[in-house]
mmCIF file of C-alpha atoms in Angstrom:
data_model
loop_
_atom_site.group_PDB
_atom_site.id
_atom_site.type_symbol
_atom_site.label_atom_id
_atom_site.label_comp_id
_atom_site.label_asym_id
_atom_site.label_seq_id
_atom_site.Cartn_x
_atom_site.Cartn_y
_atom_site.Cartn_z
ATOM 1 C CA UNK A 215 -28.621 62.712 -46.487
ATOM 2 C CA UNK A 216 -26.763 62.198 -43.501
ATOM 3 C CA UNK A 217 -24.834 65.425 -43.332
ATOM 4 C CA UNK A 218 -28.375 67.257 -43.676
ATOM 5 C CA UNK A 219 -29.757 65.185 -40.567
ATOM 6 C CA UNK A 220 -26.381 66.629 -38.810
ATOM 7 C CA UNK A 221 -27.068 69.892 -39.704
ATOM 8 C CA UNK A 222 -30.687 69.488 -38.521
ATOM 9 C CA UNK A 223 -29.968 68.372 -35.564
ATOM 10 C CA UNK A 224 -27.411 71.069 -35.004
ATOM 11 C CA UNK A 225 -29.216 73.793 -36.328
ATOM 12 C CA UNK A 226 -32.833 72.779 -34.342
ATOM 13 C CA UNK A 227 -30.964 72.312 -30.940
ATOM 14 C CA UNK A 228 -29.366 76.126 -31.790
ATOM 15 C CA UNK A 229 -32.602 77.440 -32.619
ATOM 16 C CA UNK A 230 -34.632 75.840 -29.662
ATOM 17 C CA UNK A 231 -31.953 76.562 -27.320
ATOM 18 C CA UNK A 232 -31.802 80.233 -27.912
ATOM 19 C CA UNK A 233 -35.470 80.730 -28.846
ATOM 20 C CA UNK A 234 -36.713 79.134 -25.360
ATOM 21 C CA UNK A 235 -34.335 81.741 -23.716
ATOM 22 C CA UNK A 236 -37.091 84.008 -24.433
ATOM 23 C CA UNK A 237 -39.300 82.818 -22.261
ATOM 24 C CA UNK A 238 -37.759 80.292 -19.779
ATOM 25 C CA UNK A 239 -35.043 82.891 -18.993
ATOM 26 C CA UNK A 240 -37.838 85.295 -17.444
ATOM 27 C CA UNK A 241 -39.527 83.128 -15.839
ATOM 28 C CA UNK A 242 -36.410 82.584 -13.660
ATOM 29 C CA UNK A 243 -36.014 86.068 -13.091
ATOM 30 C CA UNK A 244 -39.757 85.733 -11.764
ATOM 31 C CA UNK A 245 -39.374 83.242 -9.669
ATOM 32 C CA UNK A 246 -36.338 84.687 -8.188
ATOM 33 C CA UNK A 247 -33.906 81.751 -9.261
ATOM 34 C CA UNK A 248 -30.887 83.892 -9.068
ATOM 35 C CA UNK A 249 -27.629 82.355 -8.460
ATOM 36 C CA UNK A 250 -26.124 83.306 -4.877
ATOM 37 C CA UNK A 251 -22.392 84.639 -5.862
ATOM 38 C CA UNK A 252 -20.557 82.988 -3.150
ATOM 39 C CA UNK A 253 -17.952 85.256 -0.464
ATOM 40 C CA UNK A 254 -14.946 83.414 -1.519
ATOM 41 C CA UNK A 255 -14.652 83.966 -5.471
ATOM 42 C CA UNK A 256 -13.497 87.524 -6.538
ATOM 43 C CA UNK A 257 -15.032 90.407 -6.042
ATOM 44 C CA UNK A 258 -15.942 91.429 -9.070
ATOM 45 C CA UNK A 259 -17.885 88.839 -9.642
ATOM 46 C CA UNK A 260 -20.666 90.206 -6.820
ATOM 47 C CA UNK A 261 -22.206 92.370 -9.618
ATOM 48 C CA UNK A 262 -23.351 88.937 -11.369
ATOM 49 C CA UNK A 263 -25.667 88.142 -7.467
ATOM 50 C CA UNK A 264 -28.945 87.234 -8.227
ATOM 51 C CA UNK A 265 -28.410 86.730 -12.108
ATOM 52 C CA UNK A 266 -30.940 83.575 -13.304
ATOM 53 C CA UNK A 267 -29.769 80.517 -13.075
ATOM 54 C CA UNK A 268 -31.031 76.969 -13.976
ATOM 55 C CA UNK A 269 -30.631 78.450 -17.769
ATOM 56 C CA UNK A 270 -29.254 74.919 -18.493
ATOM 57 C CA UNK A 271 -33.047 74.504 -19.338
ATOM 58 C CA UNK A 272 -33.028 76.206 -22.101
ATOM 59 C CA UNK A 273 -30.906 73.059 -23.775
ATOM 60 C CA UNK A 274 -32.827 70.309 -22.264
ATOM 61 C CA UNK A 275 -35.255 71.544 -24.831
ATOM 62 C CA UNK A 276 -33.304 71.981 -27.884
ATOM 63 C CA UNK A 277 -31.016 69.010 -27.186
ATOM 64 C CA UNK A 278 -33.894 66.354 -27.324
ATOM 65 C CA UNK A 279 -35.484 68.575 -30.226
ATOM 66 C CA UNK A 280 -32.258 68.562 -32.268
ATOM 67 C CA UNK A 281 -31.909 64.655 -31.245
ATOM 68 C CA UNK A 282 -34.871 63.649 -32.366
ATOM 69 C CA UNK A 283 -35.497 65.738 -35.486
ATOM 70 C CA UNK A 284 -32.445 64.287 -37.060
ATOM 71 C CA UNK A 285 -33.315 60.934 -35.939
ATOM 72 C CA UNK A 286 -36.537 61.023 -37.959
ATOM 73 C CA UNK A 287 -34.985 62.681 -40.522
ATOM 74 C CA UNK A 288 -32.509 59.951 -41.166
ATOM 75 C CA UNK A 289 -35.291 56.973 -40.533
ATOM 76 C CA UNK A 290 -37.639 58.757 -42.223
ATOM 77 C CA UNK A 291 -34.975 59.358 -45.790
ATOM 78 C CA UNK A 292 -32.859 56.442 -45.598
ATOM 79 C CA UNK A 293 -34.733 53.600 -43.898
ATOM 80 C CA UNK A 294 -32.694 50.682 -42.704
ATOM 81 C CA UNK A 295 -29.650 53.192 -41.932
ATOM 82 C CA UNK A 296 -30.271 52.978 -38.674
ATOM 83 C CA UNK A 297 -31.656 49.925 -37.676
ATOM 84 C CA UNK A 298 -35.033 50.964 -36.149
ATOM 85 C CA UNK A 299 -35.147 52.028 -32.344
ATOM 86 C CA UNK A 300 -34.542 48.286 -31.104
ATOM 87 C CA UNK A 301 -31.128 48.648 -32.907
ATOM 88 C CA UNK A 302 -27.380 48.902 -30.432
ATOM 89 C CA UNK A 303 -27.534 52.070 -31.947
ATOM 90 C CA UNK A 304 -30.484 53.704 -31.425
ATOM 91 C CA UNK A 305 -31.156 51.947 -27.957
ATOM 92 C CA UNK A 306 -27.138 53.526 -27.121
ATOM 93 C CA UNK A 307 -28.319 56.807 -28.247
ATOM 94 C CA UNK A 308 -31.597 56.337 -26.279
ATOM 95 C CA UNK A 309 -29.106 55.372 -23.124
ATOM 96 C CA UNK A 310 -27.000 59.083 -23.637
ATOM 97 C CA UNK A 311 -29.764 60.860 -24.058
ATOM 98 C CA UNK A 312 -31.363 59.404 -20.368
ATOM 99 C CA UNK A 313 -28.275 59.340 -18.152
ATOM 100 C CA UNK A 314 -27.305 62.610 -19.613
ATOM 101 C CA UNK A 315 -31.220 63.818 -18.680
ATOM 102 C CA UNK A 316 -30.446 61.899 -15.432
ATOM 103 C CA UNK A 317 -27.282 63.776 -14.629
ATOM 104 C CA UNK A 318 -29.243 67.181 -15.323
ATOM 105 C CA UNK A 319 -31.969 65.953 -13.037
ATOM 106 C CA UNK A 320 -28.919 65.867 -9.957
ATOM 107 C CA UNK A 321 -28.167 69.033 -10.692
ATOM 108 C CA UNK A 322 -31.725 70.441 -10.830
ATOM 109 C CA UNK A 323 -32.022 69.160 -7.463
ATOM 110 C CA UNK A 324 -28.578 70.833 -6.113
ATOM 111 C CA UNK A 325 -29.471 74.329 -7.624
ATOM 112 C CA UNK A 326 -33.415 74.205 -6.241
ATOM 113 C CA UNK A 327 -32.191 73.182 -2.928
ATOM 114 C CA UNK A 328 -29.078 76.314 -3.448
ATOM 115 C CA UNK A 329 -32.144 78.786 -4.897
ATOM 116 C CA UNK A 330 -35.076 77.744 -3.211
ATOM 117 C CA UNK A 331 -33.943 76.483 0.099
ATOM 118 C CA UNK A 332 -31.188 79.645 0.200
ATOM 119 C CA UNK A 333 -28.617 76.785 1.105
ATOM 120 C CA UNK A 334 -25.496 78.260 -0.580
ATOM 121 C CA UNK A 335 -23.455 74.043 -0.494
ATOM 122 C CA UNK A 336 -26.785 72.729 -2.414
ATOM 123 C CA UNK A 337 -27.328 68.768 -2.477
ATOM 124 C CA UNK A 338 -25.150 67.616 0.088
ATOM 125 C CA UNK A 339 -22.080 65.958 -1.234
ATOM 126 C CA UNK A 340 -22.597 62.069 -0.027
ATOM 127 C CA UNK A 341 -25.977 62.984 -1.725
ATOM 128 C CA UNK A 342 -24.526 63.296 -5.057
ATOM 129 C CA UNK A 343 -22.383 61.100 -5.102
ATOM 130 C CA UNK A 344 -24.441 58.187 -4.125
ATOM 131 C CA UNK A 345 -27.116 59.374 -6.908
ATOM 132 C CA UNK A 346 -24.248 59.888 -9.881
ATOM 133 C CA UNK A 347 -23.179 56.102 -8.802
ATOM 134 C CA UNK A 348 -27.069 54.716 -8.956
ATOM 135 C CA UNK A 349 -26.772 56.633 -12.939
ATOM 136 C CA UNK A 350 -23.254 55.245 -13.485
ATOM 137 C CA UNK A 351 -24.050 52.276 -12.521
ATOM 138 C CA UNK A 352 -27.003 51.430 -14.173
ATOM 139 C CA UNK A 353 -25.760 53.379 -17.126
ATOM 140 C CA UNK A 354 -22.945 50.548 -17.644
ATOM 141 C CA UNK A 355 -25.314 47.923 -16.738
ATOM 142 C CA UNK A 356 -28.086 48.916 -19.392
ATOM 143 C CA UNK A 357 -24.697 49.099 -21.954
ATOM 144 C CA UNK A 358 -23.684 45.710 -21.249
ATOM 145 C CA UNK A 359 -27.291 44.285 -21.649
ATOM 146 C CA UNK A 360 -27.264 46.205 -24.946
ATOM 147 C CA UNK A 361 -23.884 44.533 -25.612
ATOM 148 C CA UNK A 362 -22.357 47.464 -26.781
ATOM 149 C CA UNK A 363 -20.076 47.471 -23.557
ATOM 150 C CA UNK A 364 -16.762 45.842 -23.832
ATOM 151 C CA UNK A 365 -13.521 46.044 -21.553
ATOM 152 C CA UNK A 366 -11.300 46.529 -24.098
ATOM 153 C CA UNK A 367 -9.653 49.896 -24.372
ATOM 154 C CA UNK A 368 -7.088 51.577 -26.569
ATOM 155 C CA UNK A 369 -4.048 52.907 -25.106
ATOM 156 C CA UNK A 370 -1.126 54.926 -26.066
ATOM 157 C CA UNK A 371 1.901 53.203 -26.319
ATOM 158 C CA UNK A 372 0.230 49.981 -25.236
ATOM 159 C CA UNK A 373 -2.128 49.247 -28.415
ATOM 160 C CA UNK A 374 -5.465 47.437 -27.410
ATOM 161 C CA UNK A 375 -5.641 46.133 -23.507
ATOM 162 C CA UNK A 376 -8.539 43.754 -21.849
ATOM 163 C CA UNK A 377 -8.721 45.746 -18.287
ATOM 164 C CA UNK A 378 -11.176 43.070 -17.025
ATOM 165 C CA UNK A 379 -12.640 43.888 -13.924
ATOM 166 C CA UNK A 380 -10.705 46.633 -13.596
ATOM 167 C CA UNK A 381 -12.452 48.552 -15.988
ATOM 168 C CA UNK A 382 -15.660 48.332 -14.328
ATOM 169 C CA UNK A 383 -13.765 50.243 -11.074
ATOM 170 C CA UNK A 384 -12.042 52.987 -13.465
ATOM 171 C CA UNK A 385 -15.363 53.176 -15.389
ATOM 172 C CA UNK A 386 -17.005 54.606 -12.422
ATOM 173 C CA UNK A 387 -14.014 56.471 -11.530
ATOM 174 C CA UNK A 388 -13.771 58.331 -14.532
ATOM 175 C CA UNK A 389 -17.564 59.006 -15.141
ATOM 176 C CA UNK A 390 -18.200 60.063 -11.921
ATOM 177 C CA UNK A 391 -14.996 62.309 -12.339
ATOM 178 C CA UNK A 392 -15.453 63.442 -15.714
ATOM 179 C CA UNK A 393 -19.378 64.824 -14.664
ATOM 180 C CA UNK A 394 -17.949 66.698 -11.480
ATOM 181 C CA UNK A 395 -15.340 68.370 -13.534
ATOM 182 C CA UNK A 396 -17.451 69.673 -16.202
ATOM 183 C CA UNK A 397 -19.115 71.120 -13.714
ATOM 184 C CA UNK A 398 -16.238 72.441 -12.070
ATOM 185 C CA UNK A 399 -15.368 74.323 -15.326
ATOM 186 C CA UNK A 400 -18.692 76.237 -15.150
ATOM 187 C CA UNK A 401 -17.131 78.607 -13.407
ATOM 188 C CA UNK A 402 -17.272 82.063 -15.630
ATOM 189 C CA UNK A 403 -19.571 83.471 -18.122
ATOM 190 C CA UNK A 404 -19.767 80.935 -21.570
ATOM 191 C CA UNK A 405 -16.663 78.771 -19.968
ATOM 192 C CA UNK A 406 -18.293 75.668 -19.818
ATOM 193 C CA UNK A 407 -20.713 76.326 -23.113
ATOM 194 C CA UNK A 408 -17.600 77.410 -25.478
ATOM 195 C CA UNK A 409 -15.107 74.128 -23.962
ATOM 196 C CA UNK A 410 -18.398 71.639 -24.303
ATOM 197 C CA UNK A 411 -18.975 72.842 -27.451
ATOM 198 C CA UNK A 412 -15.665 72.303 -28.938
ATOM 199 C CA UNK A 413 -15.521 68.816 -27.504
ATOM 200 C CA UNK A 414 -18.856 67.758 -28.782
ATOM 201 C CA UNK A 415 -17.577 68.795 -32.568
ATOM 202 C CA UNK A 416 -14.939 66.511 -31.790
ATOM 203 C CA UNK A 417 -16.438 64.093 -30.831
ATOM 204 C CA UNK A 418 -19.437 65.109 -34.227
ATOM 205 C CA UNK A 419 -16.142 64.167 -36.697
ATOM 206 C CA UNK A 420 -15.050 61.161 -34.126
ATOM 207 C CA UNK A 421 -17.933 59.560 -34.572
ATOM 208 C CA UNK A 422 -18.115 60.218 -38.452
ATOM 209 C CA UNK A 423 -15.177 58.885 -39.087
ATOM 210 C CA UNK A 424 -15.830 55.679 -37.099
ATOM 211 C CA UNK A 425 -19.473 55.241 -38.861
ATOM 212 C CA UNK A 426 -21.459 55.737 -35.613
ATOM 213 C CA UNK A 427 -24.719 57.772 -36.972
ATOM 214 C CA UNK A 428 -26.594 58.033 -33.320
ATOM 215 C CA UNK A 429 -23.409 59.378 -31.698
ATOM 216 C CA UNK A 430 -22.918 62.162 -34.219
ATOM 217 C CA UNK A 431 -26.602 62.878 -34.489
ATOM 218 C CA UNK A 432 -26.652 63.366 -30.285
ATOM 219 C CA UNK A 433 -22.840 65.363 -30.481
ATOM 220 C CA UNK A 434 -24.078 67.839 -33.066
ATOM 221 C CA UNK A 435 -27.393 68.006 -31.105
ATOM 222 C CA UNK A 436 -25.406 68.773 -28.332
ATOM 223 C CA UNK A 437 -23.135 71.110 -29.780
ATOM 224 C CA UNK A 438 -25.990 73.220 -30.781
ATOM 225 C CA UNK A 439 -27.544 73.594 -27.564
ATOM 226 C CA UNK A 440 -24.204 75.283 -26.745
ATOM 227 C CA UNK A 441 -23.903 77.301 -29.315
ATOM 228 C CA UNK A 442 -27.595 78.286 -28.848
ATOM 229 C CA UNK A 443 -27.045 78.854 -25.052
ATOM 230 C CA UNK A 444 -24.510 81.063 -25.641
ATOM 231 C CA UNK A 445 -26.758 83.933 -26.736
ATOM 232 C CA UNK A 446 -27.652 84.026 -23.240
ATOM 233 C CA UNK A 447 -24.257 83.125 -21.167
ATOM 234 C CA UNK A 448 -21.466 84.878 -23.029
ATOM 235 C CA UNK A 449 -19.824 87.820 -21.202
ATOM 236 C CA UNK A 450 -22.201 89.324 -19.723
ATOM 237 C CA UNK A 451 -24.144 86.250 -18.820
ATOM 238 C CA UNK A 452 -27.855 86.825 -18.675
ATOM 239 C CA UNK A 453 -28.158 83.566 -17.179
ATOM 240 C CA UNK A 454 -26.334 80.813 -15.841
ATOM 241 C CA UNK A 455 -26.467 77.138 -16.923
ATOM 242 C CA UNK A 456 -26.418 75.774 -12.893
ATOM 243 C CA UNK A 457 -25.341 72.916 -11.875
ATOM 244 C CA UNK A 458 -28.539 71.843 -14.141
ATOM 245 C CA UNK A 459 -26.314 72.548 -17.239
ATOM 246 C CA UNK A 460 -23.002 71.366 -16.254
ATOM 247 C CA UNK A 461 -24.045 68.001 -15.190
ATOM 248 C CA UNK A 462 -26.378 67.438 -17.883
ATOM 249 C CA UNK A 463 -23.312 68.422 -20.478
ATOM 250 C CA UNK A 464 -20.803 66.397 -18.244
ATOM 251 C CA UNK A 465 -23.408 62.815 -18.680
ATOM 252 C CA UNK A 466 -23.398 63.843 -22.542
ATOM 253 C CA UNK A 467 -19.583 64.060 -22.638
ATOM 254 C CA UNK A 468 -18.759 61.173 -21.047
ATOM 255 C CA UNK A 469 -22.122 58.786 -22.826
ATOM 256 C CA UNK A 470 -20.918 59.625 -25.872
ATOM 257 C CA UNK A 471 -17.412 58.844 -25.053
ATOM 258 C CA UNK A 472 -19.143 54.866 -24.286
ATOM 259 C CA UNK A 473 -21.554 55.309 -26.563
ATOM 260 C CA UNK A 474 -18.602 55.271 -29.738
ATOM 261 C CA UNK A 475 -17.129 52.478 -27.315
ATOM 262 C CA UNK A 476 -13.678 54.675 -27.014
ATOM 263 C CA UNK A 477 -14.109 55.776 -23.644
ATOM 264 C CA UNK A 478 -10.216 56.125 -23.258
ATOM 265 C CA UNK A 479 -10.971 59.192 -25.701
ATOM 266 C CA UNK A 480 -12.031 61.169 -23.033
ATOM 267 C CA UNK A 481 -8.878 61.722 -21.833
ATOM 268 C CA UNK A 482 -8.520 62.976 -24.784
ATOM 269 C CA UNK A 483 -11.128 65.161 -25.457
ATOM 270 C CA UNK A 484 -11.965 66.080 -22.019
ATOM 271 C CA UNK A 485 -8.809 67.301 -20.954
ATOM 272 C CA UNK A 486 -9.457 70.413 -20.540
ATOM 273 C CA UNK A 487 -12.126 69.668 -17.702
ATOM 274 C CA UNK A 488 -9.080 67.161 -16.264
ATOM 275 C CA UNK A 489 -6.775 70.391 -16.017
ATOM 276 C CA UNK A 490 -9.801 72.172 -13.782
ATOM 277 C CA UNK A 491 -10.608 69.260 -11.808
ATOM 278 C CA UNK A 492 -6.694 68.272 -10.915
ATOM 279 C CA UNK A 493 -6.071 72.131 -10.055
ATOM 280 C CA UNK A 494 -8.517 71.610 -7.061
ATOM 281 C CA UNK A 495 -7.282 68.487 -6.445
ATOM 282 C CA UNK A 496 -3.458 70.137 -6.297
ATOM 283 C CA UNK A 497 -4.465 73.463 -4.635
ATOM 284 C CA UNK A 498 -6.584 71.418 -1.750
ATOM 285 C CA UNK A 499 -3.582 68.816 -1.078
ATOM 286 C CA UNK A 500 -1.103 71.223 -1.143
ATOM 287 C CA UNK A 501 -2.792 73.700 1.217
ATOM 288 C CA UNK A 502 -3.431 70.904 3.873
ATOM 289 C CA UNK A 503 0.122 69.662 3.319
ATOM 290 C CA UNK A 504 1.741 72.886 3.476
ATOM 291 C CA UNK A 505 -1.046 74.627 6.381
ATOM 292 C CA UNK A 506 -2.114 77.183 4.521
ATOM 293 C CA UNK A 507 0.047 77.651 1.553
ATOM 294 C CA UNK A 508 -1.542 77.779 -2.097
ATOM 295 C CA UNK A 509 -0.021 76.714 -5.665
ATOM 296 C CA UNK A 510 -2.985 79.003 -7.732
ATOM 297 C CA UNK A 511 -4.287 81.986 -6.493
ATOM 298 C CA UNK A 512 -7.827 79.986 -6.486
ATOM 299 C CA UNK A 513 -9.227 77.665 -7.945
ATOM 300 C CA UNK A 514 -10.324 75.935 -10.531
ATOM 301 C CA UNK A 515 -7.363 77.243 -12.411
ATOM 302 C CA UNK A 516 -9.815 79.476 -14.464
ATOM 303 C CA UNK A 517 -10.009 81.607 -11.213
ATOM 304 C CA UNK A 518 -5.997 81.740 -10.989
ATOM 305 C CA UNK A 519 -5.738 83.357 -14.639
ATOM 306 C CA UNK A 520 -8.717 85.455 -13.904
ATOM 307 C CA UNK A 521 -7.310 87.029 -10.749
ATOM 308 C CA UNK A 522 -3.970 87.749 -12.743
ATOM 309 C CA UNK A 523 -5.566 89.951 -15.323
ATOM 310 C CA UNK A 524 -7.197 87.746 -17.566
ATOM 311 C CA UNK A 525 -10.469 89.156 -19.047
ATOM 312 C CA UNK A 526 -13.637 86.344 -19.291
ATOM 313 C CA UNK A 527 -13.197 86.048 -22.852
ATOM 314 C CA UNK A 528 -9.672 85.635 -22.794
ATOM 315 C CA UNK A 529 -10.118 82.805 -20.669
ATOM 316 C CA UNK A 530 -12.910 81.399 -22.904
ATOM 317 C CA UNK A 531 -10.891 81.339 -25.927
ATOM 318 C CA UNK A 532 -7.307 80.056 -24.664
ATOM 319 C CA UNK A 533 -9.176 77.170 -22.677
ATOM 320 C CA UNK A 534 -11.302 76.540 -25.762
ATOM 321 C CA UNK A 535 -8.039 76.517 -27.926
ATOM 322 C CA UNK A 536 -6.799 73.943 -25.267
ATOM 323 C CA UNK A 537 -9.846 71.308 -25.276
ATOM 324 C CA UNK A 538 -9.464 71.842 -29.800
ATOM 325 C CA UNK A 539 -5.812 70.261 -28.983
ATOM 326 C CA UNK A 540 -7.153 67.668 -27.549
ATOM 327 C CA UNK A 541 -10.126 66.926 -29.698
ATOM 328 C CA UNK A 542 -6.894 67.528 -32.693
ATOM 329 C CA UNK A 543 -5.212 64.565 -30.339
ATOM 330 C CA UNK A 544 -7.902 62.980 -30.008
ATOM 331 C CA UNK A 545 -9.084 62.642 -33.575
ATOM 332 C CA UNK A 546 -5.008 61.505 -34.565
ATOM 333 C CA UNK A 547 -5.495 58.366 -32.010
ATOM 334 C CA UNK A 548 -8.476 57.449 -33.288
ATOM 335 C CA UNK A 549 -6.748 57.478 -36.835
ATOM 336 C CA UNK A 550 -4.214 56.024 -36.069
ATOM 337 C CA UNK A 551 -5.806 52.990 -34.012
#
């Protein structure tokens, strides 16, 4: 029964997803939400001014359908299986599902302020940051009240290691990180929907294999919604996820990553959003460093294979390929810890 509440919940968030593009989708066009194409990406990419944005919408909806249909569905079929909702499960699934919502709601806030207040920056940066540290925080706080939170991680070539306090510190480092550079990867049309949605499958078997239920249910749901949203952002987007999208798929990324209590996996599984954030990172240290001189053409690296030929979809599918190695690593840890 299990594999048919996976499917569910896959299936419904796909279905929702791309169904509520229908309607949600033209509304934005109506309320002239149209994403501002800003003077220093290419040039081609001014014919995409003033497409919709805030599509990332359109999987709020399906997500928590797909969620919840195969939560019933497995409640409902195989009672005891999941513990009821007071369960470490169900409450940890309950936890993804809000700071991922919560994450989304950041974003929201940085596109209306980009669409509605026409200022191009958005939220301003000490903004966000101080808001994704209130949801990290209380994110780990709610997990250790749970008691689902430990300080014990996995690592290669060192076996299991008690960080301590120290994991606390690179807990909110790599969150905080991890959320930023998913959104740093929605850069070009389906980029961010095609990577998330290989990593979410990932994580779908990940948390199969380990016997986590609510984690596979919310990854498939997840997944989905990607797939689903796709209809509307592959080349030629219709719409754009927004930051409304990126941040809500970068809290369900990195909650699921706690939620199967293997958060070292997402340097796994998320490595293709490391790659995008540490080409900024490089390309912004070495221009100050060097006054002026650049390592990429521009960045996120996306950008630097774009403006040497690359078509969109090219990009999509080698940078998919990429994040499937290191789901493939990912999966061979897990196995072999």
């Amino acid at each position: 029964m299990e594999k048919y509440a996976l499917m569910a919940s896959a299936f419904g968030a796909l279905a929702v997803t791309a169904a509520s593009g229908l309607f949600i989708i033209p509304a934005l066009r109506r309320l002239h939400f149209g994403q501002t194409i800003k003077e220093i990406g290419p040039t081609w990419h001014k014919g995409k001014n003033g497409t919709p944005t805030m599509g990332g919408l359109t999987f709020y909806l399906g997500v928590l359908f797909g969620a919840v249909l195969g939560y019933v569905m497995l409640a409902v079929s195989v009672p005891g299986l999941l513990g009821g909702l007071m369960s470490d499960s169900s409450i940890s699934m309950l936890l993804a599902m809000l700071t991922s919502y919560l994450f989304g709601l950041v974003g929201f806030a940085d596109d209306y302020i980009k669409v509605v207040k026409k200022r191009n920056l958005g939220l301003k940066a000490r903004y966000k940051i101080i808001a994704q540290t209130l949801i990290t925080g209380g994110y780990l706080s709610a997990l250790q009240l749970n008691g689902t939170l430990s300080t014990v991680v996995a690592l290669p070539l060192f076996g299991r290691v008690d960080l301590g306090w120290a994991f606390y510190v690179l807990s909110f480092l790599l969150i905080i990180g991890m959320v930023n550079a998913v959104n740093l990867t929605d850069g070009i049309d389906g980029l961010a929907s095609c990577v998330t949605f290989v990593v979410m499958m990932g994580f779908l078997f990940i948390a199969s294999l380990l016997g986590n239920t609510t984690m596979a249910l919310f990854s498939a749901a997840v997944a989905g919604g990607c797939a689903g949203f796709l209809a509307w952002n592959f080349y030629p987007a219709k719409t754009f996820m927004g930051d409304t999208g990126s941040m809500f798929l970068g809290g369900a990324v990195v909650t699921v990553g706690y939620g199967l209590g293997r958060p070292e996996l997402l340097l796994f599984l998320g490595v293709l959003y490391l790659i995008e954030a540490f080409s900024v990172m490089l390309q912004v240290g070495y221009f100050k460093l060097t006054h002026g001189k650049r390592i990429f053409k521009m960045s996120p690296i996306h950008h630097h294979f774009e403006m040497c030929g690359w078509s969109e979809v090219k990009i999509d599918c080698v940078f998919s390929f990429v994040a499937l190695a290191g789901v493939v690593l990912g999966g061979v840890f897990v196995y072999l810890t």
